[in-house]
PDB file of C-alpha atoms in Angstrom:
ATOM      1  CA  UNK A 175       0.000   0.000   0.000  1.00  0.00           C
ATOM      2  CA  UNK A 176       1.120   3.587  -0.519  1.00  0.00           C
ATOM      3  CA  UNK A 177       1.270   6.240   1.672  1.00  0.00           C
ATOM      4  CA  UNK A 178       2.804  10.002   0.855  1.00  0.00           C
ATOM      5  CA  UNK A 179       2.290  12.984   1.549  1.00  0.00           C
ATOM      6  CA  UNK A 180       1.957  15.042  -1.993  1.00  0.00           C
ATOM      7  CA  UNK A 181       3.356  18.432  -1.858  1.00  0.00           C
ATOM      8  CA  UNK A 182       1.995  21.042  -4.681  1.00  0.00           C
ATOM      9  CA  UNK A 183      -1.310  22.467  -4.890  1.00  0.00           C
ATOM     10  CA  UNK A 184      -2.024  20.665  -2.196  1.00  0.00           C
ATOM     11  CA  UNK A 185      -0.397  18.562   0.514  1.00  0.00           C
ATOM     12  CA  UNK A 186      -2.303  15.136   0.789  1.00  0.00           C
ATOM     13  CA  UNK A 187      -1.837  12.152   2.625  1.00  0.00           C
ATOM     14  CA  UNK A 188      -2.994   8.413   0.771  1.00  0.00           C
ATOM     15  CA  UNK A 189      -6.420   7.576   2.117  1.00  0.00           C
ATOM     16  CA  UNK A 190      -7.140   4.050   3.068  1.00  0.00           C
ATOM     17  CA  UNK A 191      -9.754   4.529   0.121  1.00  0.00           C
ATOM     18  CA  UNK A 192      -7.330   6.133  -2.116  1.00  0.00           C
ATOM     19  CA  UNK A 193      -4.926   3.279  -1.674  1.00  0.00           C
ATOM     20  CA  UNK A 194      -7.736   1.083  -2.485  1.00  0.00           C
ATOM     21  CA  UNK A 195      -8.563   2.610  -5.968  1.00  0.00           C
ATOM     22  CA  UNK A 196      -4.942   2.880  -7.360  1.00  0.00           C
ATOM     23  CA  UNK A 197      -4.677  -1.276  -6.449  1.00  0.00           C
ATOM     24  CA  UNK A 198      -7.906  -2.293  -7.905  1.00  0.00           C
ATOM     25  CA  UNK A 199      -7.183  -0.272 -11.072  1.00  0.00           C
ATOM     26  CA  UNK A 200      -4.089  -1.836 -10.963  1.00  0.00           C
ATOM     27  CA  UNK A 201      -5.216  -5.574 -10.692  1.00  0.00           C
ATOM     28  CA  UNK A 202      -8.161  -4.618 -13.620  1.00  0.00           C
ATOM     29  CA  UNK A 203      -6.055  -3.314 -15.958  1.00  0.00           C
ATOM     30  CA  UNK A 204      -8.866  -0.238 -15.788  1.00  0.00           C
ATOM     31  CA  UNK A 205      -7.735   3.528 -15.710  1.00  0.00           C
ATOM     32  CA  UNK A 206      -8.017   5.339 -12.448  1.00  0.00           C
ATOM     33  CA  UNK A 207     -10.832   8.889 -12.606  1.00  0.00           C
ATOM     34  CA  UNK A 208      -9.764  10.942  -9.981  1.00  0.00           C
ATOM     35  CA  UNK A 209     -12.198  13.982  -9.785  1.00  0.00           C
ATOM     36  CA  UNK A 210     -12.285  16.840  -7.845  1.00  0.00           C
ATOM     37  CA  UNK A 211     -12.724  20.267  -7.779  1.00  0.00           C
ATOM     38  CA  UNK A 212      -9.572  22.754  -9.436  1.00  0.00           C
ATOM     39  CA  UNK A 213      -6.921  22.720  -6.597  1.00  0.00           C
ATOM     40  CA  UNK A 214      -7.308  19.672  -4.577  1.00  0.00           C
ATOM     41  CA  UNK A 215      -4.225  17.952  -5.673  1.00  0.00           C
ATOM     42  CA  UNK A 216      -5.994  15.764  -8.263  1.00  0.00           C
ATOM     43  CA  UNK A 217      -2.164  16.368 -10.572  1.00  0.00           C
ATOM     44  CA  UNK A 218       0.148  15.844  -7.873  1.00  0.00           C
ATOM     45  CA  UNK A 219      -1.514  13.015  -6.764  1.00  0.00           C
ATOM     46  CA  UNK A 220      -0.656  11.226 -10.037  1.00  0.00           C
ATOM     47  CA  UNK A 221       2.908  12.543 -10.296  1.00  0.00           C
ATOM     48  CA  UNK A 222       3.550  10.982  -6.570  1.00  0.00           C
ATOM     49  CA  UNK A 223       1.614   7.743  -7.979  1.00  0.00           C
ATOM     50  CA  UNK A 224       4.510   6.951 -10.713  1.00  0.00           C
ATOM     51  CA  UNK A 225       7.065   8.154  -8.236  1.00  0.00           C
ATOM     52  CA  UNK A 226       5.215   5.524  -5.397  1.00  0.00           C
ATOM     53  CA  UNK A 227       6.169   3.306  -8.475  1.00  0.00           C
ATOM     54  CA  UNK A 228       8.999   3.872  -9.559  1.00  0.00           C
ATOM     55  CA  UNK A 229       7.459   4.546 -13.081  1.00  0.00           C
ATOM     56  CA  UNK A 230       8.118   7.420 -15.469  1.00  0.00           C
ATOM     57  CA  UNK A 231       4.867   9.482 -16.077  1.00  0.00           C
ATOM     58  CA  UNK A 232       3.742  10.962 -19.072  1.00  0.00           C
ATOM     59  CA  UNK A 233       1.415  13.928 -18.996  1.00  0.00           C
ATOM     60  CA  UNK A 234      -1.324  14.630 -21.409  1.00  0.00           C
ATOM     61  CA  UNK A 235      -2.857  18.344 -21.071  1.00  0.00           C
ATOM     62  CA  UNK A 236      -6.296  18.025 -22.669  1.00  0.00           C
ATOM     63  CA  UNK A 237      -7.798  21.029 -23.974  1.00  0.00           C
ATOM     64  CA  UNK A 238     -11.342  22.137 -25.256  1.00  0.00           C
ATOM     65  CA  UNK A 239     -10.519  21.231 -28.706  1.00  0.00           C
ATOM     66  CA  UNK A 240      -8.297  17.994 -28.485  1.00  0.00           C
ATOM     67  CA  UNK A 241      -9.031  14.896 -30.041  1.00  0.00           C
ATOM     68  CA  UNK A 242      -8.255  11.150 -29.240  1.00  0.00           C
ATOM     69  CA  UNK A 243      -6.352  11.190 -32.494  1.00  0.00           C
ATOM     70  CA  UNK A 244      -3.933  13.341 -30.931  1.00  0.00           C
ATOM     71  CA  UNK A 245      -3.123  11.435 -28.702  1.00  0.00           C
ATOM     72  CA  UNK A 246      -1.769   8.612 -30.830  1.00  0.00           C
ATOM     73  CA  UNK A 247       0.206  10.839 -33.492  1.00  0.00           C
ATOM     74  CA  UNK A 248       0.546  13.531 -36.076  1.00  0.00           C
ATOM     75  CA  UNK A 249       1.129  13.623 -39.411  1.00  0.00           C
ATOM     76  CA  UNK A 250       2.824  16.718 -40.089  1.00  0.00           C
ATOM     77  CA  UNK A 251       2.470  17.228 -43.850  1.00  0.00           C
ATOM     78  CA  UNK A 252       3.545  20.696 -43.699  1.00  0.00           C
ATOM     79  CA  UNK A 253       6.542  20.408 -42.802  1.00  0.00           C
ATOM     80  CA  UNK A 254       6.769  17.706 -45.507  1.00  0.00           C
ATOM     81  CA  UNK A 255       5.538  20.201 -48.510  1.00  0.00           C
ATOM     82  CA  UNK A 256       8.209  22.768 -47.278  1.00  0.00           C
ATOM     83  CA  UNK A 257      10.612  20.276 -47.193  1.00  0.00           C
ATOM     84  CA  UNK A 258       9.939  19.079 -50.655  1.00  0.00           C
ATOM     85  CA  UNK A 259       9.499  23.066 -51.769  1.00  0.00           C
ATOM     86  CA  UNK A 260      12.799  23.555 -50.521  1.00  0.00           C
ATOM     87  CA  UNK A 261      14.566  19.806 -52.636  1.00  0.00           C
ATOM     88  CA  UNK A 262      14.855  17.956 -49.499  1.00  0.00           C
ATOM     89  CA  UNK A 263      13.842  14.092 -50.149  1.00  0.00           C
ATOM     90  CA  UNK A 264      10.194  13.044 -48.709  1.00  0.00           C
ATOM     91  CA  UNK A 265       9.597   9.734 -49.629  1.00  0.00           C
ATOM     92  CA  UNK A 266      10.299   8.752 -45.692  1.00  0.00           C
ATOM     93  CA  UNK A 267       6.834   9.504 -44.764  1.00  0.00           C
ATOM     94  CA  UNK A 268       7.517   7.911 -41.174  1.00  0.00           C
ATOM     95  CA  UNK A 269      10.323  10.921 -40.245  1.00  0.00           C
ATOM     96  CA  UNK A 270       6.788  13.301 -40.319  1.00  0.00           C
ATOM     97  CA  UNK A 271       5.111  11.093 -38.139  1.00  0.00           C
ATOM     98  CA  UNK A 272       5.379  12.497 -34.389  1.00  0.00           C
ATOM     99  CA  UNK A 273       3.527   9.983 -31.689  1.00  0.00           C
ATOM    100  CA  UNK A 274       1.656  11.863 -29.339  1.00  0.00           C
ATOM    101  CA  UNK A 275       1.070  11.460 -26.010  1.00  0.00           C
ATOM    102  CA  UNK A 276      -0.630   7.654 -25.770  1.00  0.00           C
ATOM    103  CA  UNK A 277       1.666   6.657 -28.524  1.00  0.00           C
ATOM    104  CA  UNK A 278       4.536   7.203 -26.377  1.00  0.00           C
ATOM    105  CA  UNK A 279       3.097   5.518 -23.699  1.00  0.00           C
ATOM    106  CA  UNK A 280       2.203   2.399 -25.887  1.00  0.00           C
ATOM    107  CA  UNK A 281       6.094   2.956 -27.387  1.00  0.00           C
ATOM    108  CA  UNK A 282       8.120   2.689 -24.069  1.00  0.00           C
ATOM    109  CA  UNK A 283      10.395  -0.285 -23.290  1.00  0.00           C
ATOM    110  CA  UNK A 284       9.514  -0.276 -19.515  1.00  0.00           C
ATOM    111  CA  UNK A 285       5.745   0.816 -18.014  1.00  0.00           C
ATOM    112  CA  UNK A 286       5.189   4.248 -17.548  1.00  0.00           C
ATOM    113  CA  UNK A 287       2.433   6.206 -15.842  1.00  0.00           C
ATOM    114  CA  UNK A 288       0.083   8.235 -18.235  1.00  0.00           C
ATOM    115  CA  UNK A 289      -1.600  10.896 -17.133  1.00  0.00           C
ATOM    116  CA  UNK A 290      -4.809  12.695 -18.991  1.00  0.00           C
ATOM    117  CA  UNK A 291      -5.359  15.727 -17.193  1.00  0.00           C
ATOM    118  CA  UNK A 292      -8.607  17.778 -17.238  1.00  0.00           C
ATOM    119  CA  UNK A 293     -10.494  15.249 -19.470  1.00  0.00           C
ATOM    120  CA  UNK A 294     -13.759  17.484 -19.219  1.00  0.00           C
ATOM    121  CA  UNK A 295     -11.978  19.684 -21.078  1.00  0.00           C
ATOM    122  CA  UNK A 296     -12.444  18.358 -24.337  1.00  0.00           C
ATOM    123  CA  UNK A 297     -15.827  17.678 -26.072  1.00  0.00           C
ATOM    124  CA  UNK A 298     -18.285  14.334 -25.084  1.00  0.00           C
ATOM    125  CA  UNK A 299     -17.492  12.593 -27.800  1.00  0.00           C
ATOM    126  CA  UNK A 300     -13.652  12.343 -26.864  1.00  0.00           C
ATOM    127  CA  UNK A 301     -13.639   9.973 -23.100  1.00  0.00           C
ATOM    128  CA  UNK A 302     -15.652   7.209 -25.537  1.00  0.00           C
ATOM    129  CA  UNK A 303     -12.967   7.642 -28.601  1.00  0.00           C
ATOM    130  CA  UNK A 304     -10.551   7.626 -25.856  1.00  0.00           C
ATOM    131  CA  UNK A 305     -11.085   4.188 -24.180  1.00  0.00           C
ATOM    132  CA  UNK A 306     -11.612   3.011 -27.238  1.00  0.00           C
ATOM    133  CA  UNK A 307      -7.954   3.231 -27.626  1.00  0.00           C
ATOM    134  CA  UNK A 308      -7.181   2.523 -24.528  1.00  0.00           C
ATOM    135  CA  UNK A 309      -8.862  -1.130 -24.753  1.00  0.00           C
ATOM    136  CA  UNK A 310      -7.162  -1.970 -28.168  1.00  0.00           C
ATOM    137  CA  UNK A 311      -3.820  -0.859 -26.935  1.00  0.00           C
ATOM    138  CA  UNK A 312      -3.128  -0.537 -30.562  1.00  0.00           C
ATOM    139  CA  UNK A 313      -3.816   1.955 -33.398  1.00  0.00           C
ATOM    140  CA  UNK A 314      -3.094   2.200 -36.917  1.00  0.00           C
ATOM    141  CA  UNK A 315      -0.774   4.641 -38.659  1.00  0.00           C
ATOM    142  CA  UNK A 316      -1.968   4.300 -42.510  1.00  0.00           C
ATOM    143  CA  UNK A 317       0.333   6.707 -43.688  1.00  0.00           C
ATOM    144  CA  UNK A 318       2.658   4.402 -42.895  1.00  0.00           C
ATOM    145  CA  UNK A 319       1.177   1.440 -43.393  1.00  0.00           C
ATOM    146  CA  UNK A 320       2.103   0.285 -39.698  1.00  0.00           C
ATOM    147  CA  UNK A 321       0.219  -0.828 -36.784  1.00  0.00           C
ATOM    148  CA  UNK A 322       1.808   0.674 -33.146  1.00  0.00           C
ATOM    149  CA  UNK A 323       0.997  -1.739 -30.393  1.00  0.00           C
ATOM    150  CA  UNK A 324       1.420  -1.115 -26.629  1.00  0.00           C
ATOM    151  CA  UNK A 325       5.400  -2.961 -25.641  1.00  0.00           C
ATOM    152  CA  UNK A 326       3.554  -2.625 -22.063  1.00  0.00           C
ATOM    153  CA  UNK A 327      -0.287  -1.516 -20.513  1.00  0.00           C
ATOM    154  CA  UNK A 328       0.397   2.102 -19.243  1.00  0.00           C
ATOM    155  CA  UNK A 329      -0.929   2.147 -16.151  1.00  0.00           C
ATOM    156  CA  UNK A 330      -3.518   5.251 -17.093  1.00  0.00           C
ATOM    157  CA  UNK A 331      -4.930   7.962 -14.671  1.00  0.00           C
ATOM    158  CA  UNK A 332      -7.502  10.452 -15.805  1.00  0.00           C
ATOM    159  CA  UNK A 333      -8.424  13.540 -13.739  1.00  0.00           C
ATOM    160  CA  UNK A 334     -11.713  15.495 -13.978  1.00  0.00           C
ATOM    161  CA  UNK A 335     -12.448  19.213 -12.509  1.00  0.00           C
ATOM    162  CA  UNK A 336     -16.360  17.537 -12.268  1.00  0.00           C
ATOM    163  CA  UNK A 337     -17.165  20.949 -14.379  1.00  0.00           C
ATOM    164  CA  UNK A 338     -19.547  18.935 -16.956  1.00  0.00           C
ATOM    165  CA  UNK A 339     -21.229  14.914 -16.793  1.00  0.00           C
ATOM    166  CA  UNK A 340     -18.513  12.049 -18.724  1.00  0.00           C
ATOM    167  CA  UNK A 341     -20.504   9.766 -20.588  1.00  0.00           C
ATOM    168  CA  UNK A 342     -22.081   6.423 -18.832  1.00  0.00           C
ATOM    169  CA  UNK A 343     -20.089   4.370 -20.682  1.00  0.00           C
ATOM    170  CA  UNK A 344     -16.797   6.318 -20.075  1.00  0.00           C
ATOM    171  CA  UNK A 345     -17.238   5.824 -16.325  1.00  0.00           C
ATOM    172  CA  UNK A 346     -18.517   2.204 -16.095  1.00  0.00           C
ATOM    173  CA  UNK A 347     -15.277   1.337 -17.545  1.00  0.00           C
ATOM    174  CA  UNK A 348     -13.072   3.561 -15.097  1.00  0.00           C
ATOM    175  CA  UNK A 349     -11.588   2.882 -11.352  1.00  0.00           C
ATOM    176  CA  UNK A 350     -12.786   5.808  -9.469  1.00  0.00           C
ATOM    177  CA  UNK A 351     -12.047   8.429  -7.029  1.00  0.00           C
ATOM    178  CA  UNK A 352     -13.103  11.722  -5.675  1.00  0.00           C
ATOM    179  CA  UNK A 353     -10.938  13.956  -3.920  1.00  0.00           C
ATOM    180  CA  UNK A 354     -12.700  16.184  -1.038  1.00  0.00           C
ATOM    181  CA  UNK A 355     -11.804  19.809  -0.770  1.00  0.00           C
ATOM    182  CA  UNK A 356      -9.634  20.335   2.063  1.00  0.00           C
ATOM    183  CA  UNK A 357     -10.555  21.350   5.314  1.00  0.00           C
ATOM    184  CA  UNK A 358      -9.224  24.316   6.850  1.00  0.00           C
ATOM    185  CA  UNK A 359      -6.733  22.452   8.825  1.00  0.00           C
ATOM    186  CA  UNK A 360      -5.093  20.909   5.568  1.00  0.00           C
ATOM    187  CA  UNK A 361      -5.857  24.098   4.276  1.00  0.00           C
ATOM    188  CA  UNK A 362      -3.175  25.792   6.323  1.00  0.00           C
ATOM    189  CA  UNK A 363      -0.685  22.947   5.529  1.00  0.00           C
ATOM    190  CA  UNK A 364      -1.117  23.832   1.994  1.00  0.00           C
ATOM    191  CA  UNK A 365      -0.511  27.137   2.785  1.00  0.00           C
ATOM    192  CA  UNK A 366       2.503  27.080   4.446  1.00  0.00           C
ATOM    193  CA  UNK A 367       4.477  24.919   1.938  1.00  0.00           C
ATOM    194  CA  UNK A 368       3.550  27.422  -0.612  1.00  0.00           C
ATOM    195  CA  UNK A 369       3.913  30.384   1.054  1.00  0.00           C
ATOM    196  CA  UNK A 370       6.416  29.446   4.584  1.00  0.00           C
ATOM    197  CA  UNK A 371       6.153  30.490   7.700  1.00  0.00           C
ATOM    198  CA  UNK A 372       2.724  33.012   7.720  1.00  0.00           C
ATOM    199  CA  UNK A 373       1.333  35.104  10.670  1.00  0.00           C
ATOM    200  CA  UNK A 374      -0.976  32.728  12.900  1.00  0.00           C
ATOM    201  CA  UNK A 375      -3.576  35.302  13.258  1.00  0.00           C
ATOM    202  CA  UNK A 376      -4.000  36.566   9.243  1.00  0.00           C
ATOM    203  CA  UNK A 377      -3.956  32.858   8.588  1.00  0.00           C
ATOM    204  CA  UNK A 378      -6.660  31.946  10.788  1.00  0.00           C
ATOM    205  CA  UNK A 379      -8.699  34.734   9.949  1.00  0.00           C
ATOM    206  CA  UNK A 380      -8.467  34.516   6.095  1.00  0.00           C
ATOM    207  CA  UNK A 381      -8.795  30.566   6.197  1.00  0.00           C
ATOM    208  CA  UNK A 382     -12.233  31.710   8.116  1.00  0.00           C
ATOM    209  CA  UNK A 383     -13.340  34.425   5.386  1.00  0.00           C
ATOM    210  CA  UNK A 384     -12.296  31.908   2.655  1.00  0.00           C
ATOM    211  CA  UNK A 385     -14.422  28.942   3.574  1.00  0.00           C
ATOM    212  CA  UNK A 386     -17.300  31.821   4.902  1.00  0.00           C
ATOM    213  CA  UNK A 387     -17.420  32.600   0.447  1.00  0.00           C
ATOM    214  CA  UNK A 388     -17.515  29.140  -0.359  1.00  0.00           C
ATOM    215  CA  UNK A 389     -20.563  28.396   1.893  1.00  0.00           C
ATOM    216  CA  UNK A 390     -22.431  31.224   0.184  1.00  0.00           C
ATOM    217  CA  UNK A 391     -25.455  30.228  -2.115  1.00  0.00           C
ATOM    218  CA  UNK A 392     -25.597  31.785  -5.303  1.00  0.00           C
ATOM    219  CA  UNK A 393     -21.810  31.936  -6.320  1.00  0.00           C
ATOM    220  CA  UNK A 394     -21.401  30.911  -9.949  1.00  0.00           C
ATOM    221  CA  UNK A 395     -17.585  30.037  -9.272  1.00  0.00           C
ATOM    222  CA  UNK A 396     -16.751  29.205  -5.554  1.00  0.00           C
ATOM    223  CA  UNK A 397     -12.621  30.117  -4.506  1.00  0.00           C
ATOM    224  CA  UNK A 398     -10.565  27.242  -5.160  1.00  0.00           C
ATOM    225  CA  UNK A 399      -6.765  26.832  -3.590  1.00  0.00           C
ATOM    226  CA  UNK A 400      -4.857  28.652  -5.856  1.00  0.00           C
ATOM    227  CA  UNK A 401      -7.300  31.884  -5.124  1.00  0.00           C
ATOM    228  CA  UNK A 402      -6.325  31.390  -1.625  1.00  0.00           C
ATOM    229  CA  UNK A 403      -3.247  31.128  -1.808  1.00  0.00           C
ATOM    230  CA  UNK A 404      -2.775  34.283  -4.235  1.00  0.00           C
ATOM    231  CA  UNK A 405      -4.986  35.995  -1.896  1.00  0.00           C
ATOM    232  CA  UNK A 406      -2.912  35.416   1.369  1.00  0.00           C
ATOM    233  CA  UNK A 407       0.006  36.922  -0.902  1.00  0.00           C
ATOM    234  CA  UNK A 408      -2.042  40.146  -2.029  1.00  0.00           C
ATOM    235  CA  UNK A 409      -2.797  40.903   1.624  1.00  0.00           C
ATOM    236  CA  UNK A 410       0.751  40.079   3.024  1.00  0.00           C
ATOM    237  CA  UNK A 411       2.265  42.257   0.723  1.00  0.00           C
ATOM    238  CA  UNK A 412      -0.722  44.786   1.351  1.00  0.00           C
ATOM    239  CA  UNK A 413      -0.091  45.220   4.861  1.00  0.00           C
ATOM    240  CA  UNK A 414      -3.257  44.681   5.866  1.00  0.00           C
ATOM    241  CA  UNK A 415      -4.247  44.008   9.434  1.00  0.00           C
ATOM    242  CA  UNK A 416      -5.898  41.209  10.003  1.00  0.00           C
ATOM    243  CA  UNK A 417      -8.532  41.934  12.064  1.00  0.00           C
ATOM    244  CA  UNK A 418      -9.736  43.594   9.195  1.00  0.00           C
ATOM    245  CA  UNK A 419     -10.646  40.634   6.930  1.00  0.00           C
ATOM    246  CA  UNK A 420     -13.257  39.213   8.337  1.00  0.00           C
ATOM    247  CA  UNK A 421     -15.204  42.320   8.011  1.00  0.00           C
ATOM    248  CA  UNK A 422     -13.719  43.996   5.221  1.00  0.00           C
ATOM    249  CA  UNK A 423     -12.439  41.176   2.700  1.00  0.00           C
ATOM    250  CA  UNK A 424      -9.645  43.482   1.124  1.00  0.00           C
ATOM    251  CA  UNK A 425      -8.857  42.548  -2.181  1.00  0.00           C
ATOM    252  CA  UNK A 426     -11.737  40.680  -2.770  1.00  0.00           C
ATOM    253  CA  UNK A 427     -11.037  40.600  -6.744  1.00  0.00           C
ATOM    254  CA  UNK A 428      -8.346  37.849  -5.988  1.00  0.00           C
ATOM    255  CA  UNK A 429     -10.201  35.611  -4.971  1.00  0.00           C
ATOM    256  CA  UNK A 430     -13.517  36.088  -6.516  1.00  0.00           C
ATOM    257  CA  UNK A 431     -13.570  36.377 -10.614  1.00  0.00           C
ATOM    258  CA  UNK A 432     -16.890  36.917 -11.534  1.00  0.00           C
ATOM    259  CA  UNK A 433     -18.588  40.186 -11.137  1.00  0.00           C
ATOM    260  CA  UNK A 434     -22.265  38.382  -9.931  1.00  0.00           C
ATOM    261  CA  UNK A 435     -20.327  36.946  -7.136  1.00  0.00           C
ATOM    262  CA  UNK A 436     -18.514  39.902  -5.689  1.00  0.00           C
ATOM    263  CA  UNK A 437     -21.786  42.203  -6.233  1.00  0.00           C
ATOM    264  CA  UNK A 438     -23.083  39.153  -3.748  1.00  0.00           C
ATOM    265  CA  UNK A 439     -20.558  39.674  -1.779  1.00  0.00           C
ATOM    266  CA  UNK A 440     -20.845  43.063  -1.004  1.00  0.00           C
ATOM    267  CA  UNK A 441     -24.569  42.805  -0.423  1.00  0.00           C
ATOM    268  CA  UNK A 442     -24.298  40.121   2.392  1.00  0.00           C
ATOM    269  CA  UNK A 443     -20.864  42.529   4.054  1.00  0.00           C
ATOM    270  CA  UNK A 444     -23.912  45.735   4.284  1.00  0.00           C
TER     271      UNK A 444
END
């Protein structure tokens, strides 16, 4: 069983249940979900997975407009017509052929980890296309004429910010795993790795205002870790005292960013 504590956005120590996930995805052969709201760790967790391991991990950044396909590899044709433009010889199609992210993964002489961050990212057709892959463990490259199979099963974790639904059959085949937001006491941990020693008293107080904005109905984006922590610098570096942030919330635009939820917030401080 692992146990670590995961240093980053947020510092984390292996649940029992945690522990539990990473094995039985293991065992299965099944990629790992881990979802959770933006700042809980979901990333780190995964880095200190391959480095429980002893594995090398591979990172996939999904965004809004990525495909499966890109994942496997990328044809870059033009770089071959300026090549041939310019009298270089093309007829070695494979030298244009650049594996992406899975196709390393399926490429690499020992197991690695692979990561697919934010996977709500991209559109709801691309977790189905995904696993897709993923069960096959091979794909076809018919520019080349050549079919890449997996030398070993990456052992495959997929994160989620839970900001839209994954489709049915996406997560029936998935191991999964939500992370809780912190409480204030891990809060504070968090804190001080990022930031070092910070006054007791600001701390406590803006660890109180923060969680005080997230219980408040209505927001359409509640503060997340990285607000916090951004926030604790602004009002450091401010000067401000802290028995005025209760009351006051100085420098409210870092940590709220939309303009509904700080007009809220000003109503409720009246």
């Amino acid at each position: 069983m692992m146990k670590h504590t995961f240093r980053g956005t947020e510092t984390y120590v292996a649940s029992q249940e945690l522990q539990e996930a990473v094995n039985i995805a293991l065992a299965l052969g099944k990629p790992l979900l881990i979802k959770g709201e933006p700042g809980t760790g979901k990333t780190v967790l995964a880095q200190a997975i391959a480095e429980s391991m002893g594995r090398p991990l591979i990172t996939w950044s999904v965004k809004s407009t990525t495909k499966a396909q890109d994942g496997l590899y990328v044809y870059d044709v033009v770089q071959r017509l300026y090549d041939s433009q310019f009298g270089e010889a093309v007829d070695d199609i494979a030298k244009y052929i650049k594996l992406g992210k899975l196709g390393e993964a399926f490429q690499s002489e020992e197991q690695t980890v692979l990561l697919i961050d934010e996977v709500d990212k991209a559109d709801l057709e691309f977790p189905n296309d995904l696993l897709w892959e993923l069960d096959r463990m091979e794909f076809y490259v018919p520019e080349t004429k050549e079919t890449v199979k997996a030398k070993q099963r990456p052992v495959v974790i997929i994160t989620s910010n839970a900001e839209k639904e994954l489709p049915d059959a996406f997560l029936r085949r998935c191991i999964f795993h939500y992370i809780q937001f912190p409480d204030a006491q891990q809060m504070e941990e968090i804190i001080r790795v990022h930031l070092g020693e910070v006054d007791q008293i600001l701390l406590s107080q803006v660890i109180e205002a923060f969680y005080w904005l997230r219980s408040l109905r209505g927001l359409e984006k509640r503060p997340s870790t990285s607000e916090l922590i951004d926030w604790v610098r602004a009002l450091i570096l401010g000067g401000i005292a802290p028995e005025c942030i209760t009351s006051e919330l100085p420098f409210l635009g870092v940590v709220l960013k939309k303009e509904k939820d700080v007009r809220l917030v000003r109503e409720k401080l009246r």
